[in-house]
Amino acid sequence: MNNEKILLLQNTPLGKVLNSQEIELAAQHIALKHYMQGEPIITQGKKSNGMFIICQGSALETTKILGAGSTNLDTLTIGNFIGEITIIDRHPYTTSVVAAEKTLCIHLPNSYFDMLAFTFPEASHRVINMIMTNICNRLKFQNGNILNIMQKINITPQTMLGQFIKTFNKPKNIAFSDTGFTLNDLMKMDFFSIFSDVEFNLLFEKAEIIYAPNQCTFITEGDKESGCYIILRGAVQTSIVEDNKFAKLCVLGPMSLFCSITYLLPDTPATFNYASCEHAILLKFTYETMQEIRKEYPELWYKLFSYIAQTFVIFFKSAQRLEIRLNSEIYNG
Amino acid sequence: MCRILSYLGNPVVIEEFLYKPDNSFIKQSYHPKYMSHLLNLAGFGMVAWDKSSYDPALPFIYKTINLPFYDENLKNLSSKITPNCLLAHLRGVPYDDRHVVSMQNVHPFIFGDCQFALAHNGALADFELMKYDFLEFIMPRYAKCIQGTTDSEWIYAIFLSQLSKASHDSIVHNVMEAIIETLKIIKKVRENYHVRYASPVNLFITNGNLIAATRFVFDYGWRPLDATVSTHFAYHSLWYTFGEQFGFYNNEYRMKNGKNKSSIIIASEPLTEDTTTWIEVPEYSLVISYKEDEVIKILSQDIHI
């Protein structure tokens, strides 16, 4: 039975990122699941119990969209993932998938990914990277859809004064003592608790600490090689921008990490605009520092990458909501 | 922190919102999904407009400081009243004897012969320090109506005063302008007192014909370093769903997806565990919904103040 699982796994996209030993390990944790035509594989709104990969057959993906009812999204075939977003955020499934014919799936439970992250962080990183590449390509496509909608609808563009303020407002470097925190305070926070003491100290050694007034832009759409930021206090607004018209994506508050999509899709410049919506204190890691961390401190990089992945799943879901809203509301008209 | 529910649309018996769904409004008093650390046990209130009732411009008003899940009168009324517009509020306050639980503090607030009612989810930091400065912005006829100890009632009085000055032809735009002006006034007084900590202001305002709601926080992301965990440090949630009619369809409570968008619910959190047919309103937003030719319109605007 294990040989069958190994063979099937090797023929999936996982086979490209895991070595033979890692495939054998995965085979011990996965299950093979058979579905008859019409049988649900995952159901929208239900708690996640992991992801699936189609090995034989095909499945129909649908979603309930506000204002549009049940909508067909895609026909999934051999090698396609099902429910992979939930591996990153562990929220309920966002779509329903039903077998279109007799279908065989590999089921990778959440526990497998937990085990992998804890015991084989490098392998876990490769798998998450693969999932996120898939999600970010979909996000790029979605971004394109939203830009098309924004071109057609009547959104009031930003004023000249608004533009000027954003250009004029710049962050400034401050001392750690000006943040109001102690290192002990920060170490105890959930966000930093995943880092070892050494990694935590390294983060603060490598970071610039900056204070940003309200309406200060950190990353503009089209930027390449932009930095990575961790918000300590205050908040940052992400937006999609088309011809000086802004459509809000989401707000990131304290203990959030953000960066451009370049960290997930290397040749893709930033797709969103990131600006403070409150005055804020942040840790800033330049692009060069992030490359250094990636090369020299891989375990630290994997942990930062897990936060990058979570942030981009938030963006992905926010973009879905934005598309629905732009079709239902008179927005900033 | 509180839970709020508003509805505009085809008549629906109130129990469909308050009791029946798996995340019903009454259930949110003791088991809110989108709020940690606090239960909503400091009072329940609602205002409801029913076009088929005697003097339909005047809403039903029900308020109690009793625990709503034990309230037989509420259960009975809910099974009978079928409003086309509803605003209901569950009050949540910290477990502290400095907080006054009384009928005067139960939302929604609706002064005398005013058309508009208001409910608030959130709290203004250092309100006691600032409150008398708000008097400058409140007309005397509204100031004398304030009976309770909440910041919410004062926000209501400021809103009504600003609304009285608004001069657009459209009531929708007057309400939007009055809300923005209210927030600007609060911001100005906060600045005068150097109040810099997060203060959520999710307002729900209705007159039976429109609903306006804000999802807004002053100084989000800033809290005293020695503060204990509080629900007010999170960005309070706000959701909506719309469709033809809210009810039990295909084994679940949801908005029926018909030809016409004729009903909308705007609420602190969805009424169902399954949130797939609800949309979360973005942060720093004002949403206003009204009917035009029997179809629900939704205007949303970013709040920049």
XYZ file of C-alpha atoms in Angstrom, chain B:
305
model
C -17.679 45.530 23.479
C -21.111 44.914 21.991
C -22.912 43.133 19.181
C -25.206 44.988 16.813
C -27.617 43.860 14.135
C -29.451 45.978 11.594
C -31.857 44.977 8.867
C -33.650 46.725 6.019
C -35.876 44.930 3.581
C -38.951 42.782 3.216
C -40.818 42.119 6.457
C -39.302 39.291 8.479
C -40.419 37.992 11.869
C -37.733 39.072 14.311
C -37.098 35.612 15.755
C -35.490 34.698 12.429
C -32.648 37.013 13.427
C -32.686 36.815 17.202
C -33.165 33.105 17.880
C -33.243 30.786 14.917
C -29.872 30.804 13.073
C -26.890 28.867 14.435
C -25.084 32.102 15.339
C -28.267 33.940 16.263
C -28.113 37.407 17.702
C -29.166 36.269 21.177
C -26.524 33.532 21.091
C -23.933 36.246 20.436
C -24.676 37.633 23.895
C -22.925 34.639 25.491
C -20.976 33.064 22.628
C -19.819 35.715 20.156
C -17.609 34.322 17.411
C -15.743 37.483 16.532
C -15.010 38.809 19.952
C -12.813 37.535 22.689
C -12.633 38.215 26.376
C -16.105 39.657 26.899
C -19.722 38.596 26.983
C -22.578 40.947 26.141
C -24.627 40.897 29.304
C -25.282 44.570 30.068
C -28.589 44.975 28.286
C -30.510 44.337 25.101
C -32.424 46.886 23.054
C -34.089 47.151 19.695
C -36.025 49.572 17.557
C -38.160 48.186 14.748
C -40.250 49.845 12.039
C -43.228 47.930 10.724
C -45.092 49.554 7.847
C -48.228 47.598 8.681
C -48.343 48.845 12.278
C -50.311 51.774 13.696
C -48.379 55.015 12.990
C -45.651 53.253 10.982
C -43.192 56.174 11.243
C -42.954 55.448 14.957
C -40.839 52.380 15.738
C -41.444 49.634 18.271
C -38.903 50.102 21.054
C -37.900 47.379 23.478
C -35.150 47.672 26.070
C -34.157 45.524 28.997
C -31.237 45.006 31.351
C -32.316 41.413 31.853
C -30.324 38.652 30.214
C -32.004 38.301 26.814
C -31.726 34.522 26.628
C -34.009 34.267 29.687
C -36.410 36.981 28.540
C -39.823 35.443 27.833
C -41.335 38.760 26.787
C -38.657 39.268 24.166
C -39.172 35.744 22.857
C -42.881 36.344 22.539
C -42.548 39.729 20.842
C -39.947 38.314 18.475
C -42.366 35.689 17.275
C -44.960 38.337 16.380
C -43.327 41.495 15.077
C -42.421 41.563 11.369
C -40.545 44.805 10.755
C -39.075 46.027 7.485
C -36.318 47.753 9.438
C -34.644 46.704 12.656
C -31.761 47.860 14.805
C -30.852 45.659 17.775
C -28.005 45.953 20.248
C -26.411 43.752 22.908
C -24.369 45.755 25.355
C -21.042 44.390 26.552
C -19.032 46.127 29.240
C -15.979 45.056 31.245
C -16.743 43.137 34.437
C -16.123 46.107 36.664
C -18.378 47.975 39.060
C -17.346 51.301 37.507
C -19.607 50.435 34.580
C -23.266 51.309 35.030
C -25.796 48.765 33.871
C -29.106 50.577 33.575
C -32.001 51.123 31.174
C -30.652 54.600 30.407
C -27.481 53.010 29.050
C -29.154 50.468 26.786
C -28.823 51.165 23.056
C -30.197 51.996 20.543
C -30.639 55.596 21.539
C -33.597 57.481 20.129
C -34.395 60.874 21.584
C -37.969 62.106 21.925
C -39.414 62.758 18.504
C -36.164 62.203 16.600
C -36.385 60.130 13.441
C -32.975 58.539 13.849
C -31.760 55.857 16.254
C -28.112 55.022 16.949
C -26.252 52.090 18.436
C -22.511 51.909 19.015
C -19.967 49.131 19.272
C -16.727 50.382 20.785
C -15.501 52.800 23.422
C -13.791 56.175 23.472
C -10.590 56.094 25.513
C -10.545 58.761 28.248
C -14.162 59.706 27.532
C -14.681 61.085 31.037
C -11.833 63.512 30.442
C -13.219 64.747 27.125
C -16.961 64.632 27.468
C -17.818 68.143 28.502
C -15.814 69.490 25.562
C -18.322 67.736 23.329
C -21.051 70.065 24.600
C -19.726 72.758 22.289
C -20.877 70.592 19.374
C -24.225 69.462 20.765
C -27.384 71.549 20.374
C -29.024 72.286 23.726
C -32.237 70.490 22.747
C -30.234 67.271 22.350
C -27.913 67.867 25.308
C -30.835 67.894 27.698
C -31.983 64.501 26.381
C -28.794 62.727 27.521
C -29.776 60.545 30.462
C -27.147 57.847 30.750
C -23.415 57.575 31.357
C -22.275 56.144 28.023
C -20.045 57.743 25.426
C -22.442 56.307 22.825
C -25.299 58.581 23.859
C -23.049 61.606 23.571
C -21.923 60.465 20.100
C -25.614 60.213 19.201
C -26.242 63.755 20.397
C -23.274 65.055 18.357
C -24.554 63.173 15.291
C -28.067 64.620 15.595
C -26.639 68.104 15.995
C -24.527 67.707 12.855
C -27.457 66.241 10.963
C -29.527 69.300 11.805
C -26.949 71.442 10.011
C -26.553 69.270 6.921
C -27.937 70.820 3.774
C -27.858 68.333 0.893
C -31.066 67.495 -0.928
C -30.540 63.868 -0.206
C -31.030 62.457 3.298
C -28.435 59.800 2.444
C -25.750 62.398 1.833
C -26.825 64.370 4.893
C -26.400 61.295 7.055
C -23.001 60.536 5.527
C -21.835 64.101 6.088
C -23.142 64.142 9.670
C -21.309 60.908 10.471
C -18.015 62.193 9.054
C -18.413 65.475 10.919
C -19.126 63.570 14.143
C -15.924 61.583 13.745
C -13.963 64.757 12.970
C -15.293 66.386 16.147
C -14.293 63.413 18.254
C -10.859 63.408 16.646
C -10.396 67.121 17.362
C -11.331 66.756 21.035
C -9.036 63.719 21.358
C -6.196 65.807 19.968
C -6.936 68.569 22.472
C -6.519 66.070 25.289
C -3.660 64.140 23.637
C -5.712 60.949 23.720
C -3.757 58.545 21.562
C -5.045 55.068 22.265
C -7.219 52.873 20.080
C -10.927 53.710 20.304
C -13.344 51.753 18.107
C -16.375 53.589 16.778
C -18.636 51.180 14.913
C -21.852 53.184 14.624
C -25.197 51.925 13.346
C -27.752 54.604 12.466
C -31.228 54.195 11.044
C -34.533 55.998 10.566
C -36.490 53.034 9.299
C -35.702 53.829 5.659
C -31.930 53.648 5.547
C -29.130 52.076 7.560
C -25.691 53.620 7.924
C -22.803 51.812 9.584
C -19.179 52.648 10.195
C -16.219 50.357 10.711
C -13.699 52.717 12.240
C -11.093 52.990 14.968
C -9.237 56.055 16.161
C -5.516 55.315 16.564
C -5.785 51.659 15.699
C -2.708 49.734 16.751
C -1.846 51.956 19.687
C -2.490 50.839 23.209
C -0.920 51.474 26.597
C 1.977 49.069 27.032
C 0.828 48.133 30.497
C -2.758 47.557 29.421
C -4.322 44.183 29.981
C -5.798 42.485 26.960
C -8.981 44.194 25.875
C -11.477 43.585 23.133
C -11.167 47.259 22.185
C -7.627 46.759 20.850
C -8.879 44.564 18.007
C -10.426 46.118 14.913
C -14.113 45.516 15.558
C -15.755 43.498 12.821
C -18.589 44.528 10.517
C -20.302 42.294 7.964
C -23.222 42.413 5.577
C -25.297 40.125 3.414
C -28.062 40.930 0.965
C -30.600 39.184 -1.191
C -34.320 38.818 -1.647
C -35.352 37.586 1.788
C -33.645 36.232 4.901
C -34.894 32.883 6.068
C -34.377 29.108 6.119
C -33.567 27.898 2.595
C -31.954 24.610 1.556
C -31.339 23.596 5.179
C -29.605 26.780 6.216
C -30.366 30.309 7.276
C -29.280 32.774 4.645
C -30.427 35.467 2.259
C -32.411 33.923 -0.559
C -30.752 34.764 -3.819
C -33.648 35.991 -5.938
C -34.088 38.367 -8.872
C -34.262 41.382 -6.590
C -31.774 42.622 -4.043
C -34.487 43.773 -1.688
C -33.131 43.061 1.798
C -29.858 43.659 3.607
C -28.437 42.779 7.007
C -25.496 44.761 8.375
C -24.165 43.334 11.618
C -21.170 43.007 13.913
C -20.885 39.373 12.913
C -22.747 36.961 10.642
C -25.840 35.269 12.002
C -24.607 31.908 10.756
C -21.523 29.777 11.407
C -21.125 29.510 7.645
C -20.024 32.975 6.556
C -19.620 32.288 2.866
C -22.550 34.475 1.793
C -21.490 37.359 4.025
C -18.970 40.049 3.169
C -16.732 41.782 5.660
C -16.746 45.575 5.393
C -13.186 46.915 5.133
C -11.635 48.913 7.935
C -12.084 52.710 7.944
C -15.319 52.479 5.960
C -18.797 53.929 6.001
C -21.548 51.843 4.443
C -25.032 53.176 3.847
C -27.930 51.218 2.489
C -31.386 52.345 1.389
C -34.126 51.309 -0.987
C -34.621 52.854 -4.369
C -37.549 51.520 -6.428
C -37.732 48.553 -4.033
C -34.108 47.590 -4.698
C -31.427 47.837 -2.014
C -28.595 50.205 -2.885
C -25.285 50.041 -1.061
C -22.955 53.029 -0.966
C -19.577 52.618 0.619
C -17.014 55.251 1.268
C -13.517 55.199 2.728
C -13.265 57.298 5.870
C -10.312 59.705 5.743
C -10.347 62.237 8.577
